[in-house]
Amino acid sequence: MKALVYHGPGQKSWDEVPDAKILQPSDVIVKMDATTICGTDLHILRGDVPAVTPGRILGHEGVGTITEVGGAVTTLKRGDQVILACISACGKCGFCKEGVYSHCQGEEGAPGIGWIFGHLIDGTQAEYVRVPYAENSVYKLPATVSPEQGVILSDILPTGHEIGVQYGKVKAGDVVAVVGAGPVGLASMTTAKLYGPSRIIAIDLDANRVDEAKKFGATDGIVASDPEWRDKVMAMTDGLGVDVAIEAVGIPQTFQMCLDVVRPAGTVANVGVHGQAVQLPLQDLWISNIAVTMGLVNTDTLGTLLKMVATRQLDPDVFISHRFALDDIMDAYEVFANAAETKALKVVLN
Ligand code: NAD
Ligand code: ZN
């Protein structure tokens, strides 16, 4: 079979590799119908995620059709079309029972971060994929949801929802600011809408993304280079600041921007993955009763979000900017990695 293989920092190629095969009774093999590229794949290619070692197949998002089923799998069968959660998790350990799939203690993806950080698991940018702990790690695709819509549920919709909106405790009437309007920030905006906030303010350096954010539920947009950006946020909140500030970039400056606009007793929900240390001014946070939350996506709300997609309360189509054949994945990476010029958001391969 063909797959996109990581060969160390800066290097990848579309190679002929051994076929995916069942290794454990809880596995299934899936023939990929649609997959996509994530910012995290670019982090891996830059060498930022050393847990992913050369020789590993990239990718952690996808929809496919089951072609083989392990002996212990009873709830899935050949021919089922399924969404692969970006976290594969045993469903049986203490953390899985609490829905903290990202810290599954099962041996396959230990410490439970499955597709994202490699370990023993090969990824989804391939013709076929082995899915460990299949019964807990895939979701049947309803007839009303297309494979490319399903791909958006593998990672970015649960990430924006769980780590941005739920950890941020967004509720009816809140003013929510989202710093960073990439796919993950946009996923936070579109899922925040489900909770009835009074305003969603999109803040990004890229004016095009600030504009695009309106399609995802942003009521207001501010370009981050505007010297009056903070005054504008304060003017929208009677000088108080926002109830919830969601950080969806992953650099110290944007974390600081969230601290600059959150109101007393508000929440900063950090979603971005920070490669550098961030200063936490505990004295200021303490005196203002500000909560700061963060974490790795669990995908424990994937099933709920899938129902919202199936009933058209969420629209994944707006995330998809480009489509390529799977064989042309090297070109797709070029388009995705140069988003400022290509205006790429999610690039689907099928
Ligand atoms: P992206 O790079 O596509 O988007 C980031 C956006 O931030 C871009 O639109 C960019 O213009 C904007 N930006 C950059 N610098 C800025 C600044 N100074 N001020 C305002 N805006 C600025 O990234 P993405 O794929 O949307 O992911 C966002 C973050 O979420 C990344 O750090 C990613 O690694 C992280 N992530 C976290 C999890 C998790 O489990 N917590 C899961 C997936 C992704
Ligand atoms: Zn991802």
XYZ file of C-alpha atoms and ligand atoms in Angstrom:
395
model
C 0.000 0.000 0.000
C 1.037 3.669 -0.322
C 1.491 5.996 2.653
C 3.087 9.303 3.605
C 6.162 8.382 5.649
C 8.022 10.725 8.018
C 11.788 10.442 7.456
C 12.992 12.893 10.134
C 12.743 16.694 10.427
C 11.847 18.322 7.106
C 11.573 15.003 5.266
C 8.600 12.979 4.107
C 7.710 10.934 1.012
C 4.797 9.030 -0.525
C 6.192 5.519 -0.259
C 5.250 1.894 -0.932
C 5.030 0.315 2.557
C 3.906 -3.081 3.982
C 0.106 -3.444 4.131
C -1.642 -2.508 7.393
C -2.606 -5.723 9.202
C -4.461 -6.799 12.332
C -2.014 -7.077 15.259
C -4.412 -7.240 18.236
C -7.900 -8.753 18.570
C -9.374 -5.277 19.231
C -8.033 -3.863 15.913
C -9.803 -3.118 12.673
C -8.274 -2.279 9.292
C -9.802 0.697 7.497
C -9.471 1.659 3.822
C -9.252 5.452 3.891
C -11.995 7.363 2.073
C -10.907 10.851 3.187
C -8.095 12.272 5.259
C -6.593 15.702 5.866
C -3.515 17.575 7.072
C -3.316 19.279 10.477
C -1.067 21.994 11.890
C 0.215 19.273 14.218
C 1.587 17.367 11.188
C 3.620 20.479 10.366
C 4.878 20.571 13.998
C 5.967 16.913 13.627
C 7.723 17.676 10.322
C 9.603 20.520 11.973
C 10.874 17.986 14.540
C 8.869 19.577 17.395
C 7.374 16.207 18.461
C 10.306 13.848 19.073
C 7.941 11.012 20.135
C 7.196 10.591 16.426
C 10.204 8.743 15.069
C 11.383 8.362 11.460
C 9.571 5.640 9.558
C 6.180 6.491 11.085
C 3.194 7.134 8.772
C 1.804 10.659 9.323
C -1.802 11.837 9.852
C -4.412 11.508 12.602
C -7.696 12.545 10.981
C -9.831 10.508 8.638
C -12.888 8.579 7.530
C -12.708 5.127 5.977
C -14.405 1.799 5.346
C -13.648 -1.236 7.508
C -12.064 -4.067 5.506
C -10.945 -6.423 8.314
C -12.097 -6.951 11.888
C -10.105 -8.404 14.827
C -11.462 -11.393 16.769
C -12.602 -9.373 19.809
C -14.547 -6.757 17.827
C -18.292 -7.361 17.973
C -19.923 -3.962 17.347
C -18.255 -3.203 13.999
C -18.232 -5.141 10.748
C -16.664 -5.135 7.309
C -18.170 -2.409 5.126
C -18.967 -0.012 7.998
C -17.895 3.543 7.137
C -16.367 5.183 10.221
C -14.780 8.376 11.539
C -11.419 7.768 13.216
C -10.996 9.797 16.426
C -7.535 11.364 16.611
C -7.164 9.749 20.033
C -7.270 5.965 20.071
C -8.086 4.759 23.563
C -8.830 1.436 25.253
C -12.068 2.607 26.918
C -11.344 0.401 29.950
C -8.607 2.036 32.042
C -9.354 4.554 34.821
C -8.707 7.603 32.660
C -10.832 6.293 29.767
C -13.705 5.642 32.185
C -13.595 9.353 33.091
C -13.551 10.333 29.397
C -9.926 11.450 29.626
C -9.011 9.441 26.517
C -5.912 11.547 25.954
C -4.324 9.796 28.930
C -5.427 6.236 28.138
C -3.097 3.821 29.850
C -3.578 1.076 27.277
C -0.368 -0.308 25.831
C -1.103 0.559 22.208
C -0.949 4.296 22.388
C 0.561 4.738 25.837
C 0.301 7.296 27.308
C -2.862 7.352 25.299
C -2.117 10.015 22.770
C -2.541 7.604 19.927
C -2.326 8.995 16.421
C -1.057 12.368 17.467
C 2.223 11.371 18.986
C 2.980 8.223 17.067
C 4.301 5.570 19.410
C 3.435 2.228 17.880
C 0.615 3.606 15.802
C 0.868 4.525 12.135
C -1.246 7.385 10.870
C -4.098 8.050 8.488
C -2.321 9.596 5.480
C -2.279 6.187 3.836
C -4.409 3.873 1.716
C -5.113 1.601 4.711
C -4.844 2.129 8.477
C -4.805 -0.192 11.493
C -7.043 1.202 14.257
C -6.259 -0.131 17.749
C -9.047 -0.320 20.349
C -11.424 0.099 17.433
C -14.710 -0.152 19.317
C -13.790 2.888 21.415
C -11.902 4.807 18.730
C -14.189 4.957 15.689
C -17.712 6.322 15.136
C -20.085 5.029 12.459
C -20.741 7.668 9.819
C -24.471 8.417 9.494
C -25.889 8.319 5.955
C -26.521 12.091 6.114
C -22.862 12.962 6.829
C -20.295 12.871 4.001
C -16.786 11.448 4.509
C -15.198 14.881 4.118
C -17.567 16.327 6.729
C -16.656 13.432 8.999
C -12.945 14.233 8.720
C -13.527 17.583 10.455
C -14.818 15.615 13.467
C -11.628 13.558 13.927
C -9.750 16.358 15.660
C -10.506 20.044 15.133
C -14.193 20.230 16.106
C -13.654 18.241 19.348
C -10.481 20.245 20.096
C -12.128 23.652 19.661
C -15.165 22.455 21.612
C -13.575 20.557 24.508
C -10.440 22.573 25.211
C -11.733 25.991 24.138
C -15.479 26.111 24.812
C -16.051 23.488 27.516
C -12.899 24.174 29.521
C -13.689 27.907 29.088
C -17.206 27.254 30.463
C -18.903 29.334 27.764
C -22.540 29.989 28.687
C -25.548 31.923 27.427
C -24.943 35.668 27.224
C -21.142 35.446 27.512
C -18.758 37.559 25.472
C -16.133 35.228 24.038
C -12.893 36.348 22.387
C -10.974 33.841 20.270
C -7.356 34.785 19.590
C -6.283 32.886 16.464
C -8.740 32.168 13.648
C -7.062 29.088 12.170
C -9.044 25.838 11.876
C -8.907 25.238 15.657
C -9.930 28.791 16.643
C -12.727 28.667 14.053
C -13.844 25.326 15.528
C -14.059 27.027 18.926
C -16.199 29.808 17.432
C -18.626 27.490 15.655
C -19.069 25.264 18.740
C -19.262 28.249 21.141
C -22.371 29.312 19.206
C -24.152 26.180 20.517
C -24.120 27.747 24.015
C -25.730 31.094 23.113
C -22.987 33.670 23.779
C -23.958 37.289 23.124
C -20.784 38.037 21.154
C -17.929 36.075 19.615
C -14.949 38.303 18.820
C -12.428 36.872 16.326
C -8.894 38.259 16.640
C -6.160 37.303 14.152
C -3.179 38.926 12.427
C -4.532 37.819 9.056
C -7.359 40.167 7.935
C -8.672 37.493 5.570
C -9.104 35.027 8.451
C -10.827 37.707 10.562
C -13.285 38.138 7.673
C -13.746 34.396 7.173
C -14.519 33.998 10.886
C -17.981 35.539 10.294
C -18.925 32.293 8.486
C -18.092 30.426 11.703
C -20.242 32.508 14.025
C -17.977 35.456 14.878
C -20.092 38.539 15.491
C -17.087 40.894 15.512
C -13.575 40.796 14.095
C -10.391 42.631 15.026
C -7.043 42.506 13.217
C -4.420 41.833 15.905
C -1.938 44.392 14.496
C -4.444 47.213 15.102
C -2.856 49.299 17.897
C -6.361 49.859 19.301
C -7.305 46.173 19.328
C -7.632 46.013 23.116
C -9.586 49.284 23.365
C -11.995 47.859 20.801
C -12.568 44.718 22.885
C -13.055 46.819 26.033
C -15.556 49.066 24.220
C -17.594 45.972 23.313
C -17.748 44.877 26.972
C -18.529 48.132 28.822
C -14.894 48.297 29.861
C -15.075 45.013 31.802
C -13.349 42.564 29.483
C -14.547 39.279 28.009
C -16.008 36.392 30.003
C -13.946 33.810 28.131
C -10.729 34.333 26.148
C -9.734 31.337 24.027
C -6.080 31.112 22.968
C -5.787 29.195 19.667
C -2.313 30.079 18.400
C 0.300 28.716 20.838
C 2.762 31.599 21.374
C 3.452 33.745 24.479
C 2.161 36.954 22.812
C -1.304 35.558 22.133
C -1.552 34.037 25.622
C -0.744 37.512 26.962
C -3.437 39.007 24.690
C -5.967 36.717 26.384
C -4.830 37.896 29.829
C -5.114 41.494 28.579
C -8.814 41.200 27.695
C -10.290 38.724 30.195
C -12.544 40.231 32.891
C -12.223 39.545 36.617
C -13.647 36.092 37.408
C -13.368 35.170 33.714
C -11.547 32.244 32.113
C -8.585 31.986 29.746
C -8.915 28.667 27.916
C -5.601 27.864 26.299
C -5.872 25.526 23.297
C -2.604 26.348 21.502
C 0.405 24.051 21.850
C 3.240 26.143 23.242
C 6.762 25.329 22.128
C 8.177 28.011 24.439
C 7.696 28.818 28.121
C 4.864 31.215 29.014
C 4.949 33.482 32.092
C 1.971 33.096 34.439
C 1.480 36.264 36.546
C -0.104 34.401 39.450
C -0.442 37.488 41.643
C -2.557 39.262 38.978
C -4.603 36.148 38.236
C -5.222 35.605 41.954
C -6.386 39.112 42.693
C -8.711 39.007 39.658
C -10.101 35.480 40.290
C -9.135 34.419 36.779
C -9.105 30.736 35.835
C -6.608 29.430 33.280
C -7.348 26.064 31.672
C -5.519 23.938 29.099
C -5.182 20.386 27.845
C -4.964 17.856 25.093
C -8.157 17.006 23.212
C -10.001 13.952 24.553
C -12.510 13.443 21.705
C -15.067 12.480 24.369
C -17.567 14.860 22.725
C -17.034 13.543 19.172
C -20.262 11.525 19.267
C -22.286 14.522 20.474
C -20.793 16.817 17.835
C -21.503 14.181 15.178
C -25.207 14.370 16.098
C -25.065 18.164 15.689
C -23.501 17.744 12.235
C -26.062 15.109 11.241
C -28.901 17.475 12.214
C -27.237 20.476 10.500
C -26.662 22.448 13.696
C -22.970 22.413 12.839
C -21.619 22.767 9.297
C -18.176 21.230 8.691
C -18.209 22.157 4.975
C -17.115 25.717 5.735
C -13.735 24.412 6.950
C -12.845 22.795 3.614
C -10.852 25.047 1.284
C -9.071 22.586 -1.043
C -9.414 18.997 -2.273
C -6.696 16.711 -3.665
C -6.395 13.061 -4.674
C -4.567 11.062 -1.980
C -1.736 10.368 -4.477
C -1.139 14.137 -4.695
C -0.568 14.525 -0.951
C 2.877 16.094 -1.420
C 1.240 18.976 -3.392
C -1.508 19.208 -0.756
C 1.147 19.764 1.930
C 2.612 22.654 -0.095
C -0.792 24.332 -0.292
C -1.546 23.737 3.397
C 1.870 24.890 4.623
C 1.549 28.185 2.694
C -1.877 29.142 4.010
C -1.153 32.888 4.055
C -0.856 32.850 0.227
C -3.150 29.962 -0.685
C -5.864 30.840 1.881
C -5.946 27.143 2.773
C -7.989 26.066 5.780
C -8.609 22.320 5.682
C -7.246 20.432 2.683
C -9.131 17.171 2.140
C -7.561 14.176 0.391
C -9.815 11.522 -1.106
P -3.005 27.711 12.490
O -1.541 27.950 12.461
O -3.684 27.255 11.254
O -3.766 29.023 12.998
C -3.216 29.908 13.895
C -3.777 31.293 13.599
O -3.159 32.201 14.506
C -3.484 31.805 12.193
O -4.685 32.224 11.577
C -2.528 32.980 12.437
O -2.706 34.042 11.495
C -2.911 33.417 13.831
N -1.850 34.149 14.527
C -0.525 33.927 14.520
N 0.112 34.839 15.292
C -0.845 35.656 15.804
C -0.822 36.795 16.651
N 0.332 37.279 17.147
N -1.990 37.384 16.974
C -3.157 36.904 16.485
N -3.242 35.843 15.653
C -2.100 35.223 15.324
O -3.223 26.660 13.677
P -4.470 25.702 14.008
O -4.344 24.434 13.229
O -5.743 26.483 13.963
O -4.088 25.328 15.524
C -4.044 26.333 16.537
C -3.275 25.814 17.745
O -4.000 24.739 18.354
C -1.894 25.249 17.418
O -0.974 25.635 18.429
C -2.128 23.741 17.467
O -0.926 23.018 17.702
C -3.099 23.682 18.628
N -3.846 22.431 18.808
C -4.108 22.050 20.081
C -4.785 20.868 20.323
C -5.065 20.450 21.729
O -5.367 19.282 21.954
N -5.015 21.341 22.710
C -5.238 20.049 19.260
C -5.000 20.486 17.954
C -4.302 21.672 17.734
Zn -4.819 17.509 14.426
